[in-house]
Structures are given as structure tokens and as C-alpha cells.
Tab-separated table of C-alpha atoms and ligand atoms in Angstrom:
chain	number	residue	atom	x	y	z
A	23	MET	CA	0.000	0.000	0.000
A	24	ILE	CA	1.412	3.380	-0.991
A	25	LYS	CA	1.711	6.204	1.506
A	26	LEU	CA	-0.545	9.239	1.148
A	27	ASP	CA	2.543	11.487	1.410
A	28	THR	CA	4.016	9.845	-1.709
A	29	VAL	CA	0.877	10.737	-3.684
A	30	ILE	CA	0.745	14.282	-2.273
A	31	SER	CA	4.381	14.919	-3.135
A	32	LEU	CA	3.998	13.595	-6.702
A	33	ALA	CA	0.778	15.590	-7.107
A	34	LYS	CA	2.610	18.792	-6.189
A	35	ARG	CA	5.873	18.092	-8.065
A	36	ARG	CA	4.141	17.259	-11.334
A	37	GLY	CA	1.446	19.941	-11.207
A	38	PHE	CA	-1.668	18.038	-10.245
A	39	ILE	CA	-2.532	19.753	-6.963
A	40	PHE	CA	-1.128	22.711	-5.030
A	41	GLN	CA	-1.967	24.133	-1.638
A	42	SER	CA	-4.368	27.078	-2.005
A	43	SER	CA	-2.647	30.504	-1.791
A	44	GLU	CA	0.600	28.725	-0.994
A	45	ILE	CA	2.781	31.857	-1.141
A	46	TYR	CA	0.760	33.245	1.804
A	47	GLY	CA	1.208	30.082	3.831
A	48	GLY	CA	-1.831	28.276	2.417
A	49	LEU	CA	-5.499	28.249	3.350
A	50	ASN	CA	-6.610	25.279	5.408
A	51	GLY	CA	-9.036	22.921	3.687
A	52	CYS	CA	-8.646	24.463	0.225
A	53	TRP	CA	-6.585	23.154	-2.712
A	54	ASP	CA	-5.772	24.356	-6.227
A	55	TYR	CA	-5.661	22.124	-9.287
A	56	GLY	CA	-2.586	22.632	-11.472
A	57	PRO	CA	-2.192	22.045	-15.233
A	58	LEU	CA	-2.441	18.252	-14.995
A	59	GLY	CA	-4.935	18.213	-12.112
A	60	VAL	CA	-7.416	20.332	-13.997
A	61	GLU	CA	-7.273	17.986	-17.017
A	62	LEU	CA	-7.803	14.965	-14.796
A	63	LEU	CA	-10.681	16.686	-13.022
A	64	LYS	CA	-12.262	17.623	-16.365
A	65	ASN	CA	-11.953	14.047	-17.695
A	66	ILE	CA	-13.576	12.576	-14.572
A	67	LYS	CA	-16.461	15.051	-14.710
A	68	GLU	CA	-16.906	14.508	-18.443
A	69	SER	CA	-17.089	10.747	-18.027
A	70	TRP	CA	-19.677	11.116	-15.236
A	71	TRP	CA	-21.662	13.674	-17.246
A	72	LYS	CA	-21.769	11.414	-20.312
A	73	SER	CA	-22.743	8.342	-18.297
A	74	MET	CA	-25.520	10.258	-16.541
A	75	THR	CA	-26.993	12.600	-19.146
A	76	TYR	CA	-26.322	10.923	-22.506
A	77	ARG	CA	-29.492	8.852	-22.019
A	78	ASP	CA	-33.216	9.472	-22.486
A	79	ASP	CA	-34.321	9.862	-18.893
A	80	ILE	CA	-31.817	12.295	-17.325
A	81	GLU	CA	-31.447	16.047	-17.924
A	82	GLY	CA	-28.559	18.222	-16.778
A	83	ILE	CA	-28.621	21.623	-15.067
A	84	ASP	CA	-26.186	24.125	-13.590
A	85	ALA	CA	-27.879	25.986	-10.727
A	86	SER	CA	-26.348	28.956	-8.932
A	87	ILE	CA	-24.268	28.492	-5.784
A	88	LEU	CA	-26.173	31.231	-3.931
A	89	MET	CA	-29.815	30.277	-3.396
A	90	HIS	CA	-32.779	31.804	-1.607
A	91	PRO	CA	-32.084	31.337	2.155
A	92	ARG	CA	-35.488	29.682	2.670
A	93	THR	CA	-34.109	26.760	0.605
A	94	TRP	CA	-31.887	25.785	3.514
A	95	GLU	CA	-34.644	26.097	6.085
A	96	ALA	CA	-36.800	23.734	4.008
A	97	SER	CA	-33.974	21.237	3.466
A	98	GLY	CA	-33.243	21.091	7.186
A	99	HIS	CA	-29.705	22.474	6.832
A	100	VAL	CA	-30.327	25.574	8.982
A	101	GLY	CA	-31.569	23.457	11.863
A	102	GLN	CA	-29.681	20.224	11.460
A	103	PHE	CA	-26.553	20.551	9.340
A	104	THR	CA	-24.323	20.630	12.366
A	105	ASP	CA	-21.396	18.743	13.823
A	106	PRO	CA	-20.699	18.328	17.547
A	107	MET	CA	-17.734	20.533	18.428
A	108	ILE	CA	-15.510	20.503	21.506
A	109	ASP	CA	-12.587	22.743	22.492
A	110	ASN	CA	-9.602	21.833	24.584
A	111	LEU	CA	-9.088	24.444	27.302
A	112	THR	CA	-5.320	24.034	27.470
A	113	SER	CA	-4.275	23.662	23.836
A	114	LYS	CA	-7.216	25.676	22.412
A	115	GLY	CA	-7.486	22.851	19.823
A	116	ARG	CA	-10.967	22.467	18.320
A	117	TYR	CA	-12.298	19.043	17.384
A	118	ARG	CA	-15.350	17.219	16.120
A	119	ALA	CA	-16.385	15.321	19.233
A	120	ASP	CA	-17.369	12.145	17.347
A	121	ASN	CA	-14.078	12.137	15.389
A	122	LEU	CA	-12.092	12.660	18.589
A	123	ILE	CA	-13.708	9.565	20.088
A	124	GLU	CA	-13.357	7.509	16.884
A	125	GLU	CA	-9.670	8.332	16.600
A	126	TYR	CA	-9.148	7.380	20.243
A	127	ILE	CA	-10.861	4.045	19.530
A	128	ASP	CA	-8.452	3.463	16.614
A	129	LYS	CA	-5.503	4.216	18.900
A	130	LEU	CA	-6.784	1.752	21.523
A	131	LYS	CA	-7.177	-0.930	18.875
A	132	LYS	CA	-3.634	-0.367	17.594
A	133	LYS	CA	-2.377	-0.853	21.167
A	134	ASN	CA	-4.505	-4.024	21.495
A	135	HIS	CA	-6.749	-2.528	24.212
A	136	THR	CA	-9.664	-4.214	22.478
A	137	ASP	CA	-12.020	-4.446	25.499
A	138	LYS	CA	-11.838	-0.735	26.200
A	139	ALA	CA	-12.221	0.020	22.466
A	140	ALA	CA	-15.343	-2.182	22.280
A	141	GLU	CA	-16.819	-0.521	25.375
A	142	LEU	CA	-16.265	2.911	23.798
A	143	GLU	CA	-17.782	1.811	20.503
A	144	ILE	CA	-20.963	0.725	22.270
A	145	ARG	CA	-21.177	4.059	24.095
A	146	LEU	CA	-20.622	5.962	20.831
A	147	GLN	CA	-23.366	4.020	19.054
A	148	SER	CA	-25.861	4.885	21.763
A	149	VAL	CA	-25.274	8.652	21.617
A	150	LYS	CA	-28.570	10.568	21.557
A	151	GLU	CA	-27.642	14.100	22.532
A	152	LEU	CA	-24.631	16.398	22.717
A	153	SER	CA	-24.032	15.808	26.418
A	154	ASP	CA	-23.535	12.077	25.678
A	155	TYR	CA	-20.387	12.923	23.699
A	156	TYR	CA	-19.116	15.057	26.557
A	157	ASN	CA	-19.774	12.304	29.105
A	158	ILE	CA	-17.889	9.749	27.006
A	159	ILE	CA	-14.881	12.063	26.616
A	160	ILE	CA	-14.777	12.757	30.362
A	161	ASP	CA	-15.565	9.175	31.509
A	162	PHE	CA	-12.796	7.715	29.345
A	163	GLN	CA	-10.415	10.637	29.993
A	164	ILE	CA	-9.861	11.053	26.252
A	165	PRO	CA	-6.842	13.332	25.793
A	166	ASP	CA	-6.229	16.095	23.260
A	167	PRO	CA	-4.250	14.245	20.503
A	168	VAL	CA	-1.705	17.080	20.313
A	169	SER	CA	-1.200	18.261	23.921
A	170	GLY	CA	-2.474	15.260	25.876
A	171	SER	CA	-4.655	17.569	28.015
A	172	THR	CA	-8.011	16.291	29.297
A	173	GLU	CA	-9.471	19.743	30.092
A	174	TRP	CA	-12.505	20.104	27.798
A	175	THR	CA	-15.352	22.553	27.233
A	176	GLU	CA	-18.956	21.366	26.831
A	177	VAL	CA	-19.877	19.938	23.432
A	178	ARG	CA	-21.729	22.447	21.214
A	179	ASN	CA	-23.430	22.226	17.846
A	180	PHE	CA	-21.642	23.960	15.000
A	181	ASN	CA	-23.478	24.714	11.722
A	182	LEU	CA	-21.290	23.908	8.728
A	183	MET	CA	-22.798	26.380	6.265
A	184	PHE	CA	-20.730	29.397	5.186
A	185	LYS	CA	-22.619	32.673	5.318
A	186	THR	CA	-22.247	35.759	3.163
A	187	PHE	CA	-24.333	38.822	2.203
A	188	ILE	CA	-26.184	39.832	-0.947
A	189	GLY	CA	-25.875	43.562	-1.694
A	190	PRO	CA	-24.093	46.308	0.259
A	191	LEU	CA	-25.686	45.826	3.698
A	192	GLU	CA	-24.269	43.209	6.041
A	193	GLU	CA	-27.490	42.542	7.961
A	194	SER	CA	-29.529	39.433	8.626
A	195	SER	CA	-32.135	40.223	5.950
A	196	SER	CA	-29.473	40.085	3.218
A	197	MET	CA	-27.710	36.975	4.494
A	198	VAL	CA	-27.307	34.000	2.148
A	199	TYR	CA	-25.418	30.716	2.371
A	200	LEU	CA	-22.843	29.152	0.086
A	201	ARG	CA	-24.573	25.891	-0.843
A	202	PRO	CA	-23.353	22.894	1.182
A	203	GLU	CA	-24.652	20.454	-1.489
A	204	THR	CA	-25.800	20.783	-5.090
A	205	ALA	CA	-28.923	18.636	-4.557
A	206	GLN	CA	-31.194	21.496	-3.459
A	207	GLY	CA	-30.572	23.365	-6.737
A	208	ILE	CA	-32.101	20.323	-8.428
A	209	TYR	CA	-35.184	20.055	-6.197
A	210	VAL	CA	-36.124	23.709	-6.582
A	211	ASN	CA	-35.858	23.285	-10.370
A	212	PHE	CA	-37.854	20.034	-10.465
A	213	LYS	CA	-40.910	21.617	-12.104
A	214	ASN	CA	-38.943	23.858	-14.475
A	215	VAL	CA	-36.973	20.921	-15.833
A	216	MET	CA	-39.893	18.489	-16.004
A	217	GLU	CA	-42.098	20.937	-17.884
A	218	SER	CA	-39.468	22.347	-20.241
A	219	SER	CA	-38.048	18.942	-21.189
A	220	ARG	CA	-41.426	17.117	-21.110
A	221	GLN	CA	-39.939	14.303	-19.006
A	222	LYS	CA	-42.208	11.774	-17.344
A	223	VAL	CA	-41.576	9.978	-14.050
A	224	PRO	CA	-39.246	8.110	-13.685
A	225	PHE	CA	-36.634	10.647	-14.749
A	226	GLY	CA	-33.577	12.307	-13.270
A	227	ILE	CA	-31.749	15.638	-13.061
A	228	ALA	CA	-27.955	15.753	-12.865
A	229	GLN	CA	-25.609	18.506	-11.814
A	230	ILE	CA	-21.887	19.033	-11.195
A	231	GLY	CA	-20.831	21.983	-9.093
A	232	LYS	CA	-19.038	23.467	-6.136
A	233	ALA	CA	-20.200	22.952	-2.572
A	234	PHE	CA	-18.850	24.533	0.609
A	235	ARG	CA	-18.754	23.237	4.173
A	236	ASN	CA	-17.053	24.925	7.082
A	237	GLU	CA	-15.643	21.613	8.337
A	238	ILE	CA	-14.334	21.751	11.917
A	239	ASN	CA	-11.327	19.619	11.027
A	240	THR	CA	-10.095	19.139	7.476
A	241	LYS	CA	-7.945	16.103	6.878
A	242	ASN	CA	-6.310	13.622	4.554
A	243	PHE	CA	-5.470	15.880	1.615
A	244	LEU	CA	-8.550	16.181	-0.647
A	245	PHE	CA	-10.726	13.898	1.477
A	246	ARG	CA	-12.265	16.489	3.787
A	247	THR	CA	-11.969	20.023	2.465
A	248	ARG	CA	-13.994	23.206	2.934
A	249	GLU	CA	-14.530	23.814	-0.782
A	250	PHE	CA	-15.148	20.868	-3.093
A	251	GLU	CA	-17.150	19.724	-6.094
A	252	GLN	CA	-20.014	17.272	-6.175
A	253	MET	CA	-21.504	15.215	-9.022
A	254	GLU	CA	-25.099	14.661	-7.977
A	255	MET	CA	-28.133	13.125	-9.649
A	256	GLN	CA	-31.671	13.052	-8.267
A	257	TYR	CA	-33.942	10.429	-9.826
A	258	PHE	CA	-37.687	11.014	-9.385
A	259	VAL	CA	-39.771	7.846	-9.118
A	260	LYS	CA	-43.271	6.703	-8.279
A	261	PRO	CA	-43.731	6.078	-4.523
A	262	GLY	CA	-43.478	2.352	-3.880
A	263	SER	CA	-40.920	1.784	-6.663
A	264	GLU	CA	-38.064	3.478	-4.804
A	265	PHE	CA	-36.208	0.361	-3.618
A	266	GLU	CA	-36.126	-1.092	-7.121
A	267	TRP	CA	-34.537	2.134	-8.409
A	268	TYR	CA	-32.283	2.336	-5.371
A	269	ASP	CA	-30.796	-1.083	-6.266
A	270	TYR	CA	-30.482	-0.057	-9.895
A	271	TRP	CA	-28.554	3.138	-9.093
A	272	LYS	CA	-26.439	1.482	-6.432
A	273	ASN	CA	-25.192	-1.000	-9.054
A	274	GLN	CA	-24.842	1.596	-11.818
A	275	ARG	CA	-22.630	3.766	-9.660
A	276	MET	CA	-20.380	0.914	-8.570
A	277	GLU	CA	-20.057	-0.112	-12.248
A	278	TRP	CA	-18.942	3.430	-13.121
A	279	TYR	CA	-16.026	3.335	-10.666
A	280	LEU	CA	-15.027	-0.115	-11.929
A	281	ASN	CA	-15.262	1.080	-15.539
A	282	MET	CA	-13.062	4.020	-14.660
A	283	GLY	CA	-10.367	1.495	-13.840
A	284	ILE	CA	-10.491	1.278	-10.031
A	285	ASN	CA	-9.470	-2.144	-8.703
A	286	LYS	CA	-12.420	-4.154	-7.448
A	287	GLU	CA	-10.764	-5.106	-4.166
A	288	ASN	CA	-10.410	-1.410	-3.275
A	289	LEU	CA	-14.144	-0.703	-3.513
A	290	LYS	CA	-17.004	-1.789	-1.287
A	291	PHE	CA	-20.547	-0.890	-0.286
A	292	LYS	CA	-21.272	0.177	3.277
A	293	ASP	CA	-24.896	0.303	4.363
A	294	HIS	CA	-25.894	3.093	6.757
A	295	ASP	CA	-26.962	1.901	10.210
A	296	LYS	CA	-28.267	5.317	11.200
A	297	LEU	CA	-30.404	6.979	8.527
A	298	ALA	CA	-30.536	10.746	7.897
A	299	HIS	CA	-33.875	12.413	8.668
A	300	TYR	CA	-34.844	12.365	4.963
A	301	ALA	CA	-33.861	8.786	4.024
A	302	ASN	CA	-35.489	5.351	4.158
A	303	LYS	CA	-32.393	3.521	2.849
A	304	ALA	CA	-28.787	4.574	2.263
A	305	VAL	CA	-25.440	3.118	1.267
A	306	ASP	CA	-21.942	4.505	0.690
A	307	ILE	CA	-19.445	3.427	-1.922
A	308	GLU	CA	-16.146	3.314	-0.068
A	309	TYR	CA	-12.598	3.266	-1.420
A	310	GLN	CA	-9.613	1.827	0.386
A	311	PHE	CA	-7.363	4.905	0.709
A	312	PRO	CA	-3.828	4.664	2.159
A	313	PHE	CA	-5.353	5.881	5.483
A	314	GLY	CA	-8.221	3.351	5.440
A	315	TRP	CA	-11.679	2.925	3.926
A	316	GLY	CA	-13.512	6.183	3.205
A	317	GLU	CA	-16.760	7.230	1.513
A	318	ILE	CA	-16.439	8.495	-2.046
A	319	GLU	CA	-20.140	8.475	-2.943
A	320	GLY	CA	-23.487	8.144	-1.169
A	321	ILE	CA	-26.685	6.648	-2.607
A	322	HIS	CA	-29.804	7.666	-0.713
A	323	SER	CA	-33.454	6.812	-1.038
A	324	ARG	CA	-34.747	10.243	0.085
A	325	THR	CA	-38.518	9.571	-0.010
A	326	ASP	CA	-40.634	12.669	-0.824
A	327	PHE	CA	-38.981	14.635	1.979
A	328	ASP	CA	-37.329	17.310	-0.184
A	329	LEU	CA	-40.123	18.006	-2.669
A	330	LYS	CA	-42.712	18.098	0.137
A	331	ALA	CA	-40.548	20.422	2.250
A	332	HIS	CA	-40.051	22.838	-0.661
A	333	THR	CA	-43.776	22.705	-1.402
A	334	GLN	CA	-44.489	23.643	2.200
A	335	PHE	CA	-41.905	26.431	2.426
A	336	SER	CA	-42.488	27.967	-1.033
A	337	GLY	CA	-46.228	27.414	-1.302
A	338	LYS	CA	-45.646	25.990	-4.826
A	339	LYS	CA	-46.844	22.445	-5.508
A	340	LEU	CA	-44.034	20.150	-6.668
A	341	GLU	CA	-46.080	17.220	-7.915
A	342	TYR	CA	-46.293	14.914	-10.880
A	343	VAL	CA	-49.503	14.392	-12.789
A	344	ASP	CA	-49.713	11.001	-14.459
A	345	THR	CA	-52.241	11.669	-17.210
A	346	VAL	CA	-52.368	8.043	-18.355
A	347	ASN	CA	-53.343	6.603	-14.957
A	348	GLN	CA	-55.125	9.771	-13.784
A	349	GLU	CA	-52.890	10.024	-10.712
A	350	ARG	CA	-51.248	12.944	-8.951
A	351	TYR	CA	-48.404	12.452	-6.470
A	352	THR	CA	-45.184	13.850	-5.031
A	353	PRO	CA	-42.388	11.692	-6.495
A	354	TYR	CA	-39.897	9.870	-4.304
A	355	VAL	CA	-36.216	10.519	-4.942
A	356	ILE	CA	-33.159	8.316	-5.329
A	357	GLU	CA	-30.006	10.370	-5.015
A	358	THR	CA	-26.487	9.520	-6.159
A	359	SER	CA	-23.975	11.949	-4.676
A	360	GLY	CA	-20.271	11.682	-5.440
A	361	GLY	CA	-17.412	14.001	-4.545
A	362	VAL	CA	-15.282	14.904	-7.562
A	363	SER	CA	-12.162	15.520	-5.491
A	364	ARG	CA	-12.577	12.361	-3.405
A	365	GLY	CA	-13.052	10.462	-6.670
A	366	LEU	CA	-9.939	12.077	-8.149
A	367	MET	CA	-7.935	11.131	-5.076
A	368	ALA	CA	-9.163	7.533	-5.345
A	369	PHE	CA	-8.204	7.403	-9.064
A	370	LEU	CA	-4.767	8.829	-8.269
A	371	CYS	CA	-4.073	6.429	-5.369
A	372	ASP	CA	-5.416	3.421	-7.255
A	373	ALA	CA	-3.464	4.063	-10.458
A	374	TYR	CA	-0.137	4.779	-8.687
A	375	ASN	CA	2.390	1.966	-9.179
A	376	GLU	CA	6.077	1.445	-8.517
A	377	GLU	CA	7.795	-1.232	-10.612
A	378	ASP	CA	11.320	-2.599	-10.945
A	379	VAL	CA	12.491	-2.351	-14.543
A	380	THR	CA	15.774	-2.521	-16.458
A	381	ASP	CA	17.089	0.708	-18.016
A	382	ASP	CA	18.760	1.132	-21.458
A	383	ASN	CA	22.141	0.101	-19.991
A	384	GLY	CA	20.798	-3.092	-18.381
A	385	LYS	CA	20.714	-1.621	-14.852
A	386	SER	CA	17.648	-2.174	-12.728
A	387	GLU	CA	15.715	0.923	-11.659
A	388	LYS	CA	12.405	1.938	-10.111
A	389	ARG	CA	9.665	3.011	-12.502
A	390	VAL	CA	6.856	5.160	-11.077
A	391	VAL	CA	3.876	4.777	-13.350
A	392	ILE	CA	0.341	6.067	-12.962
A	393	LYS	CA	-1.866	3.598	-14.774
A	394	PHE	CA	-4.867	5.839	-15.364
A	395	LYS	CA	-7.525	4.525	-17.665
A	396	HIS	CA	-6.443	5.901	-21.065
A	397	SER	CA	-9.430	8.200	-21.483
A	398	VAL	CA	-8.989	9.666	-17.977
A	399	ALA	CA	-5.252	10.419	-18.197
A	400	PRO	CA	-4.578	14.177	-18.163
A	401	MET	CA	-2.116	13.924	-21.049
A	402	THR	CA	-3.008	11.486	-23.836
A	403	ALA	CA	0.304	11.390	-25.711
A	404	ALA	CA	3.863	12.672	-25.694
A	405	VAL	CA	5.702	13.444	-28.939
A	406	LEU	CA	9.438	12.780	-28.614
A	407	PRO	CA	12.010	13.409	-31.388
A	408	LEU	CA	14.861	10.975	-30.651
A	409	VAL	CA	17.486	13.673	-31.297
A	410	ASN	CA	17.111	17.359	-31.965
A	411	LYS	CA	18.546	17.290	-35.534
A	412	ASP	CA	18.516	15.427	-38.871
A	413	GLY	CA	14.951	16.416	-39.752
A	414	MET	CA	13.436	14.754	-36.656
A	415	PRO	CA	12.220	17.914	-34.836
A	416	GLU	CA	10.525	19.198	-38.013
A	417	LEU	CA	8.552	15.970	-38.493
A	418	ALA	CA	7.864	15.685	-34.746
A	419	GLU	CA	6.452	19.215	-34.603
A	420	LYS	CA	4.159	18.513	-37.546
A	421	ILE	CA	2.862	15.353	-35.817
A	422	TYR	CA	2.465	17.246	-32.518
A	423	LYS	CA	0.394	20.033	-34.082
A	424	ASN	CA	-1.789	17.488	-35.875
A	425	LEU	CA	-2.457	15.474	-32.711
A	426	GLN	CA	-3.316	18.632	-30.759
A	427	ARG	CA	-6.474	19.015	-32.823
A	428	ASN	CA	-7.937	15.958	-31.057
A	429	PHE	CA	-5.919	15.261	-27.921
A	430	LYS	CA	-4.068	16.852	-25.033
A	431	VAL	CA	-0.456	16.244	-26.074
A	432	THR	CA	2.983	17.208	-24.762
A	433	TYR	CA	6.229	17.760	-26.703
A	434	ASP	CA	9.482	16.828	-25.007
A	435	THR	CA	12.996	17.067	-26.407
A	436	SER	CA	15.152	17.183	-23.279
A	437	GLY	CA	17.223	14.302	-21.984
A	438	ALA	CA	17.728	10.671	-22.999
A	439	ILE	CA	14.675	8.933	-24.448
A	440	GLY	CA	14.469	6.586	-21.426
A	441	ARG	CA	14.261	9.603	-19.070
A	442	ARG	CA	11.512	11.108	-21.188
A	443	TYR	CA	9.540	7.848	-21.044
A	444	ARG	CA	9.852	7.820	-17.234
A	445	ARG	CA	8.709	11.444	-16.959
A	446	ASN	CA	5.587	10.550	-18.902
A	447	ASP	CA	4.980	7.294	-17.005
A	448	GLU	CA	4.988	9.348	-13.808
A	449	ILE	CA	2.072	11.488	-14.989
A	450	GLY	CA	0.247	8.570	-16.609
A	451	THR	CA	0.625	9.489	-20.318
A	452	PRO	CA	-0.672	6.406	-22.149
A	453	PHE	CA	1.252	6.862	-25.453
A	454	CYS	CA	4.791	8.003	-26.192
A	455	ILE	CA	5.382	8.660	-29.893
A	456	THR	CA	9.040	8.612	-30.880
A	457	ILE	CA	10.344	10.092	-34.130
A	458	ASP	CA	13.684	8.513	-35.126
A	459	GLY	CA	15.970	8.268	-38.169
A	460	GLN	CA	13.688	5.776	-39.872
A	461	SER	CA	10.719	8.149	-39.385
A	462	VAL	CA	12.436	10.782	-41.546
A	463	GLU	CA	13.033	8.188	-44.261
A	464	ASP	CA	9.701	6.332	-44.399
A	465	GLY	CA	7.236	8.406	-42.286
A	466	THR	CA	6.738	5.726	-39.617
A	467	VAL	CA	6.984	6.335	-35.850
A	468	THR	CA	7.080	4.107	-32.785
A	469	VAL	CA	4.189	4.259	-30.315
A	470	ARG	CA	5.044	2.981	-26.829
A	471	GLU	CA	2.164	1.968	-24.586
A	472	ARG	CA	2.632	2.997	-20.949
A	473	ASP	CA	1.607	-0.157	-19.043
A	474	THR	CA	3.122	-2.876	-21.254
A	475	MET	CA	5.967	-0.663	-22.559
A	476	ALA	CA	5.423	-2.524	-25.870
A	477	GLN	CA	6.155	-0.551	-29.031
A	478	ASP	CA	4.304	-0.557	-32.361
A	479	ARG	CA	5.713	0.995	-35.505
A	480	ILE	CA	2.992	2.732	-37.487
A	481	SER	CA	2.685	5.281	-40.247
A	482	ASN	CA	2.511	8.846	-38.859
A	483	ASP	CA	-0.776	9.562	-40.649
A	484	LYS	CA	-2.439	6.716	-38.727
A	485	ILE	CA	-1.615	7.915	-35.186
A	486	ASP	CA	-4.994	9.601	-34.557
A	487	ASN	CA	-6.980	6.498	-35.436
A	488	TYR	CA	-4.557	4.280	-33.526
A	489	ILE	CA	-5.098	6.357	-30.349
A	490	PHE	CA	-8.865	6.649	-30.852
A	491	ASP	CA	-9.097	2.841	-31.169
A	492	LYS	CA	-7.029	2.207	-28.038
A	493	ILE	CA	-8.900	4.801	-25.957
A	494	ARG	CA	-12.255	3.375	-26.899
B	518	LIG	N1	-26.646	15.604	-1.241
B	518	LIG	C1	-26.152	14.576	-0.373
B	518	LIG	C2	-24.833	14.868	0.181
B	518	LIG	O1	-24.291	15.956	0.006
B	518	LIG	P1	-22.860	13.844	1.571
B	518	LIG	O2	-22.611	12.422	1.969
B	518	LIG	O3	-22.817	14.884	2.615
B	518	LIG	O4	-24.272	13.825	0.824
B	518	LIG	C3	-21.775	13.510	-0.768
B	518	LIG	O5	-21.830	14.229	0.435
B	518	LIG	C4	-20.349	13.363	-1.257
B	518	LIG	O6	-19.702	14.641	-1.310
B	518	LIG	C5	-19.467	12.504	-0.345
B	518	LIG	O7	-19.583	11.133	-0.656
B	518	LIG	C6	-18.090	13.032	-0.667
B	518	LIG	O8	-17.583	12.392	-1.838
B	518	LIG	C7	-18.333	14.494	-0.992
B	518	LIG	N2	-17.999	15.331	0.186
B	518	LIG	C8	-18.791	15.631	1.229
B	518	LIG	N3	-18.163	16.431	2.113
B	518	LIG	C9	-16.932	16.647	1.607
B	518	LIG	C10	-15.796	17.407	2.033
B	518	LIG	N4	-15.806	18.126	3.151
B	518	LIG	N5	-14.683	17.383	1.266
B	518	LIG	C11	-14.652	16.687	0.096
B	518	LIG	N6	-15.692	15.970	-0.362
B	518	LIG	C12	-16.822	15.941	0.375
């Protein structure tokens, strides 16, 4: 299993991901995508978008991040989108109370104090109110992980929504929230989309966009951040048929991750024991990250909670009229909700490989290779003139410009050819196209495939089709 630090350091060195506002010391919980990261991000979102909306029954939208504040009262976020927060009086460290306990349980397990860990787990499962967290922390003398202090404040609720103001006056009447999920933009547009696209239940609405949560503790690189993107789809169904559709979407979403090249043994379903206030069934798709299993996507059967709540708060009926069966009802919803950045991190960790290979001089060396699915790789091909003379650069440049019309391609002339292959392996470029002496004579080039390192010699006017075929 690779270390998370190895992935983070490669991601920075090769321009996938940088710390936000790094020259000012960074901003906690925020990350910037560099030249390769943004391509990878775009390819992931494009694949999701195609799989979701290039079909008859799903429409796409792009709703605004700022929404009417009543939206969040109806959804329950104003009242309930909170985490239990506790402060340490000595270190002034601030923690999510449930995470503090969970991490202490992990520590106990690592030290083989299994009885105490089991006792704590039972107490944690039976938590009903905030004071229960406090009592656990005090009863078990759980220390601050940094200072070791056991001096704690009470546990308080902390709402995770960021607030800002519309217009020049910073007063409560002009306060709005940065959306903490994209789903609500879909519910409030349910009628608009259904009527304008003439969809009939069952149908879905998909959206990709930014979401913001003022997480108490950010952690594990892109896993828990304060600004992130979601790929969400809400599928509206007839009440009573929701579990059938729930199973369908659960399987579809797992298939997507497998199709994107993630190894089967690193993915699993995890059913929810405790259901959110709006759900009658829920499951997570989890990925085995270097730090353990973590949720990358949630599938919820959300009943008619959201449409009914928005009907109540807005006074506008959000119903479906089935003219064939002369029925009128509020549809139930199956939601698929994936994090783009958590997905990207899973693709990066899963595709990262270190191999022992033999270099041009017969010496063994380590090859770092990111085995992204070809269509997901940020750079599709590298064009490499073997030497920078004898007509090779001229032909190479012509090939490079031609390929750029269809693919993201890089041109690299510096260093030995073996070094250039390694540089491209490290960013996951599937094809390296080398222009050599023979190329100048007969117009053929070699195409080296990243994973097998096998080389084909093909005519330079066939490269586009060759790549299209392989990518498909
Ligand atoms: N609309 C349902 C919803 O938002 P969620 O489980 O809170 O459900 C869905 O979030 C997905 O969004 C998660 O599976 C995760 O991939 C991503 N996500 C949530 N919070 C995140 C955070 N703080 N940082 C990065 N991704 C996050």
C-alpha cells in the first residue's frame, strides 16, 4: 500500500494539486488544481456527465451556488446541518467530538486494548444528545491528541454552512449561504426541468458543481476540504418503486467506478446503520485509501422529503400528474452523490504503481507509473524526437500540431529517451510517440504503450486512429 505522502508529493511536483494561496502560507481545507490536475478533473467530470446525461431519462442543469435562504430552512440544513464541536481548554485545539472519540478508539485498537475500544464503541453508538459525547470524553479521559490535556469545554453544535451577504448591507435580511450540497438546486428546479423537457416519471436531473462546508477539522489531503465539487443526480420515481430504483442506481454507480479502472478489491458498499432524517435507505461506496476505507459516494433513497418540504416552504406544488393513470403524487427521490475531489484522489491512489524495470544500460531501476484509464489520463500522448537534428524535430512538430487538434499532447525534447519515457509514465501518459531516423526516411513512428511498454511501428498519418481505437 502506498503512503498518502508519496501521492501528495507527486501531485505537487508534477502539477496536479497545489496548496491554495501557498505563497501566503496556504489556506486550510482548500486546494488548487494545477495544469495536470485540472485535465484529470475535467476528464472525470466529463465521463460522469456522459454516463448520466447521454441517455433518455436524465437532464442536466447548472444551478447557482447562492440560493434563496429559505431553501436551507426547508432542506433542514439551517436546523440540522451541524457537527458536535468541543474545544480543549489548554491547547485551544478544536475538534469534532465524534471524530475525537473515533480516533481514540483506533488508537486503543492499535495498542490491542480491544475491550476498552469495544466498550467505547458501544457508548458511541448509543449517543442521543450532545451531552452524551461530553460524558464519554470525560468518563474515558480522552486526551487532546496534540497536547495530551483532558481539560474540555462542553460539546456544542456547530453549523457547517458558510454565510455571506447579498448587496451592500451586512445585515440578517441580506444573508445568504454558500450551498453545502448541489442537490437542493435540483429540487427547486424540479418543475422547471420536467415541464421544459417534457420528461415523465421516472426521470432524473444531474448537476456538477461546487459545494462549501465549514468543516471543523479538514484532513487527509482532498478527502475532507472546505470547498469541493459534487456530481449529484436526483432520480424522481413513483412512490413504492423506490427500492427497485435504489438497487439499480447502487449498481450503476459501482459499475462506473469499476469502468473508470479502479481495482475491485479497493471498492465496497457500506450500508448506513443510522439513517438521515430524509432517508429510508442509504449506502456509501467506499474506497480503500492509504489511510483506510472512506466514503467516495453516497446513494440515498430520500422519499418525498425534499419536494414536500419545498412545497411547504415555497407554497408551490411540486407534484407529478400522471395523465395516463389519472394520478397525482409527489415523487420519491433516489439520489447519487459523489465528490469529484474524493473520486480524483481515489483514481490517483489506485493508479499509482512502482515497478522494478531494467534501463537502457541493463541496470535495474524503479519506474513510477500512474496507470490511469487511457481516457482519464490528463495527457493522452507525448511526442518525442529521438534527437534534436537530422529532420526529426521538423517531423515531430508537424505530428504534434496534428495530434493537438484531437488530444491533449505534450512535446518533449530534453534528456535521454528513457528519461523522457519515465517522466511521462509518472504522470500517466498512455502513449509516447518517438520520431527517429527511420521516421524521416519512411514516415513511420514508434508508439510505446505505458503499461506494457510494448512498441508498435505505425505510419505517422495513422496515429490519430490508432489512439482513438485504443482509448475506446
Ligand atoms: N446531497 C447529499 C450529500 O451531500 P454527503 O454524503 O454529505 O451527501 C456527498 O456528500 C459526497 O460529497 C461525499 O460522498 C463526498 O464524496 C463528498 N464530500 C462531502 N463532504 C466533503 C468534504 N468536506 N470534502 C470533500 N468531499 C466531500
